[in-house]
PDB file of C-alpha atoms in Angstrom:
ATOM      1  CA  MET A 590      27.446  -2.868   2.869  1.00 50.00           C
ATOM      2  CA  PRO A 591      26.773   0.314   4.862  1.00 46.00           C
ATOM      3  CA  THR A 592      25.711  -0.051   8.469  1.00 45.00           C
ATOM      4  CA  ASP A 593      23.824   2.229  10.819  1.00 50.00           C
ATOM      5  CA  SER A 594      25.902   5.020  12.220  1.00 45.00           C
ATOM      6  CA  GLU A 595      26.859   4.932  15.894  1.00 43.00           C
ATOM      7  CA  ASN A 596      26.711   8.718  15.879  1.00 43.00           C
ATOM      8  CA  PRO A 597      23.398   9.698  14.249  1.00 43.00           C
ATOM      9  CA  SER A 598      23.024  13.064  12.581  1.00 44.00           C
ATOM     10  CA  ASP A 599      22.025  15.963  14.757  1.00 44.00           C
ATOM     11  CA  ALA A 600      18.270  15.535  15.395  1.00 47.00           C
ATOM     12  CA  LEU A 601      17.824  19.260  14.765  1.00 52.00           C
ATOM     13  CA  PHE A 602      18.621  18.709  11.093  1.00 72.00           C
ATOM     14  CA  GLY A 603      17.112  15.249  10.830  1.00 89.00           C
ATOM     15  CA  GLN A 604      18.655  11.932   9.971  1.00 96.00           C
ATOM     16  CA  THR A 605      19.500  10.359   6.648  1.00 97.00           C
ATOM     17  CA  LEU A 606      17.424   7.196   6.317  1.00 98.00           C
ATOM     18  CA  GLY A 607      17.721   4.560   3.620  1.00 98.00           C
ATOM     19  CA  TYR A 608      15.202   2.098   2.231  1.00 97.00           C
ATOM     20  CA  VAL A 609      16.129  -1.042   0.287  1.00 95.00           C
ATOM     21  CA  ARG A 610      13.780  -3.633  -1.199  1.00 90.00           C
ATOM     22  CA  VAL A 611      14.581  -6.855  -3.034  1.00 87.00           C
ATOM     23  CA  SER A 612      11.794  -8.920  -4.540  1.00 75.00           C
ATOM     24  CA  SER A 613      13.429 -12.310  -5.125  1.00 68.00           C
ATOM     25  CA  ALA A 614      15.526 -14.698  -3.068  1.00 59.00           C
ATOM     26  CA  ASP A 615      18.538 -14.446  -5.372  1.00 54.00           C
ATOM     27  CA  GLN A 616      18.499 -10.669  -5.684  1.00 73.00           C
ATOM     28  CA  ASN A 617      21.463  -9.040  -3.941  1.00 82.00           C
ATOM     29  CA  PRO A 618      20.626  -5.796  -2.091  1.00 88.00           C
ATOM     30  CA  GLY A 619      24.280  -4.727  -2.143  1.00 91.00           C
ATOM     31  CA  ARG A 620      23.867  -2.677  -5.314  1.00 90.00           C
ATOM     32  CA  GLN A 621      21.051  -0.676  -3.743  1.00 93.00           C
ATOM     33  CA  TYR A 622      23.132  -0.009  -0.632  1.00 95.00           C
ATOM     34  CA  GLU A 623      25.922   1.300  -2.841  1.00 94.00           C
ATOM     35  CA  THR A 624      23.466   3.499  -4.727  1.00 94.00           C
ATOM     36  CA  ILE A 625      21.888   5.153  -1.692  1.00 96.00           C
ATOM     37  CA  GLY A 626      25.244   5.636   0.033  1.00 95.00           C
ATOM     38  CA  TRP A 627      25.840   6.264   3.721  1.00 96.00           C
ATOM     39  CA  CYS A 628      22.770   6.542   5.958  1.00 96.00           C
ATOM     40  CA  ASP A 629      22.230   6.940   9.684  1.00 96.00           C
ATOM     41  CA  LYS A 630      19.794   4.046   9.568  1.00 97.00           C
ATOM     42  CA  THR A 631      18.623   1.726   6.786  1.00 97.00           C
ATOM     43  CA  PHE A 632      15.405  -0.265   6.504  1.00 97.00           C
ATOM     44  CA  GLU A 633      15.167  -3.337   4.287  1.00 94.00           C
ATOM     45  CA  ASP A 634      12.465  -5.618   2.912  1.00 92.00           C
ATOM     46  CA  LYS A 635      13.081  -8.993   1.286  1.00 85.00           C
ATOM     47  CA  LEU A 636      10.500 -10.960  -0.686  1.00 69.00           C
ATOM     48  CA  SER A 637       7.879  -8.401   0.293  1.00 56.00           C
ATOM     49  CA  GLY A 638       4.209  -9.149  -0.296  1.00 55.00           C
ATOM     50  CA  LYS A 639       1.891  -7.201  -2.526  1.00 58.00           C
ATOM     51  CA  SER A 640       0.326  -5.235   0.304  1.00 61.00           C
ATOM     52  CA  ARG A 641       2.026  -2.621   2.436  1.00 65.00           C
ATOM     53  CA  ALA A 642       1.065  -4.597   5.541  1.00 66.00           C
ATOM     54  CA  ASN A 643       3.549  -7.304   4.518  1.00 76.00           C
ATOM     55  CA  ARG A 644       6.461  -4.882   4.147  1.00 87.00           C
ATOM     56  CA  ALA A 645       7.819  -4.754   7.688  1.00 90.00           C
ATOM     57  CA  GLY A 646      10.869  -2.665   6.786  1.00 93.00           C
ATOM     58  CA  LEU A 647       8.777  -0.029   5.044  1.00 94.00           C
ATOM     59  CA  ASN A 648       6.324   0.178   7.935  1.00 94.00           C
ATOM     60  CA  LYS A 649       9.206   0.591  10.380  1.00 95.00           C
ATOM     61  CA  LEU A 650      10.613   3.378   8.210  1.00 97.00           C
ATOM     62  CA  ILE A 651       7.276   5.201   8.161  1.00 96.00           C
ATOM     63  CA  ASP A 652       6.920   4.864  11.942  1.00 96.00           C
ATOM     64  CA  TYR A 653      10.525   5.908  12.580  1.00 96.00           C
ATOM     65  CA  ALA A 654      10.757   8.876  10.204  1.00 96.00           C
ATOM     66  CA  ARG A 655      10.447  12.338  11.694  1.00 95.00           C
ATOM     67  CA  GLU A 656      10.183  15.861  10.360  1.00 93.00           C
ATOM     68  CA  GLY A 657      13.477  16.940   8.813  1.00 93.00           C
ATOM     69  CA  ASP A 658      14.626  13.420   7.950  1.00 96.00           C
ATOM     70  CA  HIS A 659      16.041  12.781   4.483  1.00 96.00           C
ATOM     71  CA  ILE A 660      15.058   9.424   2.982  1.00 97.00           C
ATOM     72  CA  ARG A 661      17.146   7.889   0.207  1.00 97.00           C
ATOM     73  CA  VAL A 662      15.885   5.135  -2.114  1.00 95.00           C
ATOM     74  CA  ALA A 663      17.832   3.626  -5.012  1.00 92.00           C
ATOM     75  CA  SER A 664      15.009   4.077  -7.545  1.00 86.00           C
ATOM     76  CA  LEU A 665      11.286   4.739  -7.878  1.00 84.00           C
ATOM     77  CA  ASP A 666      10.369   1.070  -8.289  1.00 82.00           C
ATOM     78  CA  ARG A 667      12.118   0.114  -5.046  1.00 88.00           C
ATOM     79  CA  LEU A 668       9.705   2.224  -2.979  1.00 89.00           C
ATOM     80  CA  GLY A 669       6.383   1.730  -4.756  1.00 82.00           C
ATOM     81  CA  ARG A 670       5.068  -1.423  -6.412  1.00 77.00           C
ATOM     82  CA  ASP A 671       2.948   0.649  -8.790  1.00 76.00           C
ATOM     83  CA  THR A 672       2.174   4.319  -9.398  1.00 78.00           C
ATOM     84  CA  ARG A 673      -0.682   4.478  -6.904  1.00 78.00           C
ATOM     85  CA  ASP A 674       1.441   2.864  -4.211  1.00 84.00           C
ATOM     86  CA  LEU A 675       4.374   5.152  -4.989  1.00 85.00           C
ATOM     87  CA  TYR A 676       2.242   8.304  -4.861  1.00 83.00           C
ATOM     88  CA  SER A 677       0.650   7.232  -1.576  1.00 86.00           C
ATOM     89  CA  LEU A 678       4.021   6.504   0.037  1.00 91.00           C
ATOM     90  CA  VAL A 679       5.641   9.720  -1.162  1.00 90.00           C
ATOM     91  CA  ASP A 680       2.613  11.657   0.089  1.00 87.00           C
ATOM     92  CA  THR A 681       2.810   9.902   3.475  1.00 92.00           C
ATOM     93  CA  LEU A 682       6.530  10.510   3.943  1.00 94.00           C
ATOM     94  CA  THR A 683       6.567  14.104   2.732  1.00 91.00           C
ATOM     95  CA  GLY A 684       3.447  14.711   4.815  1.00 90.00           C
ATOM     96  CA  LYS A 685       5.550  13.873   7.876  1.00 93.00           C
ATOM     97  CA  GLY A 686       7.980  16.595   6.859  1.00 92.00           C
ATOM     98  CA  CYS A 687      10.540  14.287   5.270  1.00 94.00           C
ATOM     99  CA  THR A 688      12.433  14.730   2.023  1.00 93.00           C
ATOM    100  CA  VAL A 689      12.566  11.735  -0.315  1.00 93.00           C
ATOM    101  CA  THR A 690      15.358  11.253  -2.862  1.00 93.00           C
ATOM    102  CA  PHE A 691      15.286   8.673  -5.661  1.00 90.00           C
ATOM    103  CA  VAL A 692      18.982   8.427  -6.424  1.00 91.00           C
ATOM    104  CA  SER A 693      18.946   6.745  -9.848  1.00 85.00           C
ATOM    105  CA  GLU A 694      16.395   9.201 -11.242  1.00 81.00           C
ATOM    106  CA  ASN A 695      18.037  12.159  -9.460  1.00 84.00           C
ATOM    107  CA  ILE A 696      14.638  13.251  -8.094  1.00 84.00           C
ATOM    108  CA  THR A 697      14.162  14.812  -4.667  1.00 88.00           C
ATOM    109  CA  VAL A 698      10.674  15.500  -3.353  1.00 88.00           C
ATOM    110  CA  SER A 699       9.432  17.376  -0.311  1.00 86.00           C
ATOM    111  CA  LYS A 700       6.012  18.603   0.771  1.00 79.00           C
ATOM    112  CA  ASP A 701       6.853  22.266   0.316  1.00 74.00           C
ATOM    113  CA  GLY A 702       7.293  21.748  -3.430  1.00 61.00           C
ATOM    114  CA  SER A 703      10.264  24.102  -3.410  1.00 62.00           C
ATOM    115  CA  SER A 704      10.961  23.588  -7.104  1.00 60.00           C
ATOM    116  CA  PRO A 705       8.775  23.419 -10.238  1.00 64.00           C
ATOM    117  CA  MET A 706      10.199  19.946 -10.962  1.00 65.00           C
ATOM    118  CA  GLN A 707       8.952  18.645  -7.615  1.00 65.00           C
ATOM    119  CA  GLU A 708       5.469  20.013  -8.229  1.00 65.00           C
ATOM    120  CA  LEU A 709       5.438  18.552 -11.741  1.00 68.00           C
ATOM    121  CA  PHE A 710       6.590  15.160 -10.458  1.00 72.00           C
ATOM    122  CA  LEU A 711       3.894  14.965  -7.770  1.00 68.00           C
ATOM    123  CA  THR A 712       1.233  16.137 -10.217  1.00 70.00           C
ATOM    124  CA  PHE A 713       2.343  13.450 -12.657  1.00 73.00           C
ATOM    125  CA  LEU A 714       2.236  10.751  -9.974  1.00 70.00           C
ATOM    126  CA  SER A 715      -1.210  11.861  -8.854  1.00 63.00           C
ATOM    127  CA  GLY A 716      -2.544  11.810 -12.410  1.00 67.00           C
ATOM    128  CA  MET A 717      -1.045   8.408 -13.155  1.00 68.00           C
ATOM    129  CA  ALA A 718      -2.402   6.993  -9.889  1.00 61.00           C
ATOM    130  CA  GLN A 719      -5.904   8.142 -10.810  1.00 68.00           C
ATOM    131  CA  PHE A 720      -5.498   6.684 -14.293  1.00 63.00           C
ATOM    132  CA  GLU A 721      -4.344   3.313 -12.940  1.00 64.00           C
ATOM    133  CA  ARG A 722      -7.237   3.235 -10.474  1.00 64.00           C
ATOM    134  CA  ALA A 723      -9.745   3.974 -13.240  1.00 69.00           C
ATOM    135  CA  ARG A 724      -8.200   1.281 -15.441  1.00 69.00           C
ATOM    136  CA  ILE A 725      -8.376  -1.308 -12.667  1.00 68.00           C
ATOM    137  CA  LEU A 726     -12.020  -0.476 -11.954  1.00 72.00           C
ATOM    138  CA  GLU A 727     -12.858  -0.733 -15.647  1.00 74.00           C
ATOM    139  CA  ARG A 728     -11.205  -4.157 -15.852  1.00 74.00           C
ATOM    140  CA  GLN A 729     -13.133  -5.255 -12.778  1.00 71.00           C
ATOM    141  CA  ARG A 730     -16.399  -4.122 -14.338  1.00 74.00           C
ATOM    142  CA  GLU A 731     -15.597  -5.931 -17.583  1.00 73.00           C
ATOM    143  CA  GLY A 732     -14.706  -9.090 -15.671  1.00 73.00           C
ATOM    144  CA  ILE A 733     -17.920  -8.953 -13.653  1.00 67.00           C
ATOM    145  CA  GLU A 734     -20.057  -8.475 -16.761  1.00 75.00           C
ATOM    146  CA  LEU A 735     -18.325 -11.404 -18.468  1.00 74.00           C
ATOM    147  CA  ALA A 736     -18.763 -13.624 -15.401  1.00 67.00           C
ATOM    148  CA  LYS A 737     -22.436 -12.677 -15.172  1.00 66.00           C
ATOM    149  CA  ALA A 738     -22.934 -13.495 -18.855  1.00 74.00           C
ATOM    150  CA  GLN A 739     -21.341 -16.908 -18.283  1.00 71.00           C
ATOM    151  CA  GLY A 740     -23.362 -17.490 -15.133  1.00 67.00           C
ATOM    152  CA  VAL A 741     -20.300 -17.824 -12.899  1.00 62.00           C
ATOM    153  CA  TYR A 742     -20.251 -14.427 -11.166  1.00 63.00           C
ATOM    154  CA  GLN A 743     -20.025 -14.552  -7.383  1.00 66.00           C
ATOM    155  CA  ARG A 744     -19.936 -11.228  -5.594  1.00 70.00           C
ATOM    156  CA  LYS A 745     -17.370 -10.800  -2.825  1.00 76.00           C
ATOM    157  CA  LEU A 746     -18.467  -9.332   0.485  1.00 81.00           C
ATOM    158  CA  THR A 747     -16.376  -6.568   2.034  1.00 81.00           C
ATOM    159  CA  ASP A 748     -15.960  -6.248   5.796  1.00 81.00           C
ATOM    160  CA  GLU A 749     -18.548  -3.458   5.718  1.00 80.00           C
ATOM    161  CA  ASP A 750     -20.934  -5.699   3.778  1.00 82.00           C
ATOM    162  CA  VAL A 751     -20.569  -8.476   6.356  1.00 84.00           C
ATOM    163  CA  GLN A 752     -21.304  -6.064   9.208  1.00 84.00           C
ATOM    164  CA  ALA A 753     -24.405  -4.820   7.413  1.00 83.00           C
ATOM    165  CA  CYS A 754     -25.536  -8.383   6.662  1.00 84.00           C
ATOM    166  CA  ARG A 755     -25.089  -9.377  10.294  1.00 84.00           C
ATOM    167  CA  ALA A 756     -27.142  -6.376  11.408  1.00 83.00           C
ATOM    168  CA  MET A 757     -29.974  -7.277   9.019  1.00 82.00           C
ATOM    169  CA  VAL A 758     -29.982 -10.920  10.129  1.00 84.00           C
ATOM    170  CA  ASP A 759     -30.019  -9.805  13.770  1.00 82.00           C
ATOM    171  CA  MET A 760     -33.035  -7.624  12.929  1.00 80.00           C
ATOM    172  CA  GLY A 761     -34.893 -10.716  11.765  1.00 80.00           C
ATOM    173  CA  ILE A 762     -34.354 -10.569   8.005  1.00 82.00           C
ATOM    174  CA  SER A 763     -33.856 -14.079   6.655  1.00 84.00           C
ATOM    175  CA  VAL A 764     -30.425 -15.184   5.515  1.00 86.00           C
ATOM    176  CA  ALA A 765     -31.923 -16.036   2.136  1.00 87.00           C
ATOM    177  CA  GLY A 766     -33.325 -12.523   1.823  1.00 84.00           C
ATOM    178  CA  VAL A 767     -30.037 -10.886   2.786  1.00 85.00           C
ATOM    179  CA  ALA A 768     -28.143 -13.167   0.394  1.00 86.00           C
ATOM    180  CA  ARG A 769     -30.434 -12.189  -2.486  1.00 82.00           C
ATOM    181  CA  ARG A 770     -29.978  -8.508  -1.697  1.00 80.00           C
ATOM    182  CA  TYR A 771     -26.187  -8.851  -1.818  1.00 81.00           C
ATOM    183  CA  GLU A 772     -26.179 -11.237  -4.793  1.00 78.00           C
ATOM    184  CA  VAL A 773     -24.385 -14.048  -2.962  1.00 83.00           C
ATOM    185  CA  SER A 774     -25.328 -17.613  -2.122  1.00 83.00           C
ATOM    186  CA  ARG A 775     -26.631 -18.466   1.321  1.00 84.00           C
ATOM    187  CA  GLN A 776     -23.552 -20.609   1.942  1.00 86.00           C
ATOM    188  CA  THR A 777     -21.279 -17.689   1.077  1.00 85.00           C
ATOM    189  CA  LEU A 778     -23.186 -15.496   3.506  1.00 86.00           C
ATOM    190  CA  TYR A 779     -23.077 -18.163   6.229  1.00 87.00           C
ATOM    191  CA  ASN A 780     -19.315 -18.477   5.785  1.00 87.00           C
ATOM    192  CA  ALA A 781     -18.860 -14.698   5.899  1.00 86.00           C
ATOM    193  CA  LEU A 782     -20.933 -14.358   9.060  1.00 86.00           C
ATOM    194  CA  LYS A 783     -19.026 -17.177  10.743  1.00 84.00           C
ATOM    195  CA  GLY A 784     -15.791 -15.459   9.789  1.00 75.00           C
ATOM    196  CA  SER A 785     -16.829 -12.283  11.597  1.00 58.00           C
ATOM    197  CA  GLY A 786     -17.875 -14.115  14.757  1.00 49.00           C
ATOM    198  CA  ALA A 787     -19.707 -17.207  15.958  1.00 43.00           C
ATOM    199  CA  TYR A 788     -22.961 -17.629  14.072  1.00 46.00           C
ATOM    200  CA  THR A 789     -25.460 -20.449  13.930  1.00 47.00           C
ATOM    201  CA  PRO A 790     -28.339 -20.205  11.450  1.00 47.00           C
ATOM    202  CA  ALA A 791     -31.766 -20.668  12.996  1.00 44.00           C
ATOM    203  CA  GLY A 792     -33.775 -23.759  12.130  1.00 40.00           C
TER     204      GLY A 792
END
């Protein structure tokens, strides 16, 4: 398995960085290391969560990468968990001035879009990301309508919602009134307010 080089590439030309991700305990990352080849430094995630916040190796790569660095990943699905995630990550890395290569697909992408294939690839990713987002929102709407029809819909409060609710309660609006406005139960609102700081309902 390749290890970090003791003599990194000349910083003037950037380093070659690798990223490896395995998603199950019995999955061997060795194949990915062989695919990406030699790298100055490699970042790895094992059993990564669904959110980027849970992918420590990826976050370290993003923080470490500098303009001129060349990032190698075994395949598209090893970097992004879905199209939206992949597009966002490629945009973040190329935005830092890095080049990203997906070895299995033989695709190299950089921010300058120096080839028509690069531009086509990024346009495709962007379009697919928008499509996936629209599809998810549509499914959410359908689920909400079904839950409402069955009388089991319970709206979830975002962090911004909780802040707004707290402000209204502090202004003297009753918890019951705020709960009705946000289509949640009073208990749900109480729990949300307690979660954002100590709160004791009056009376």
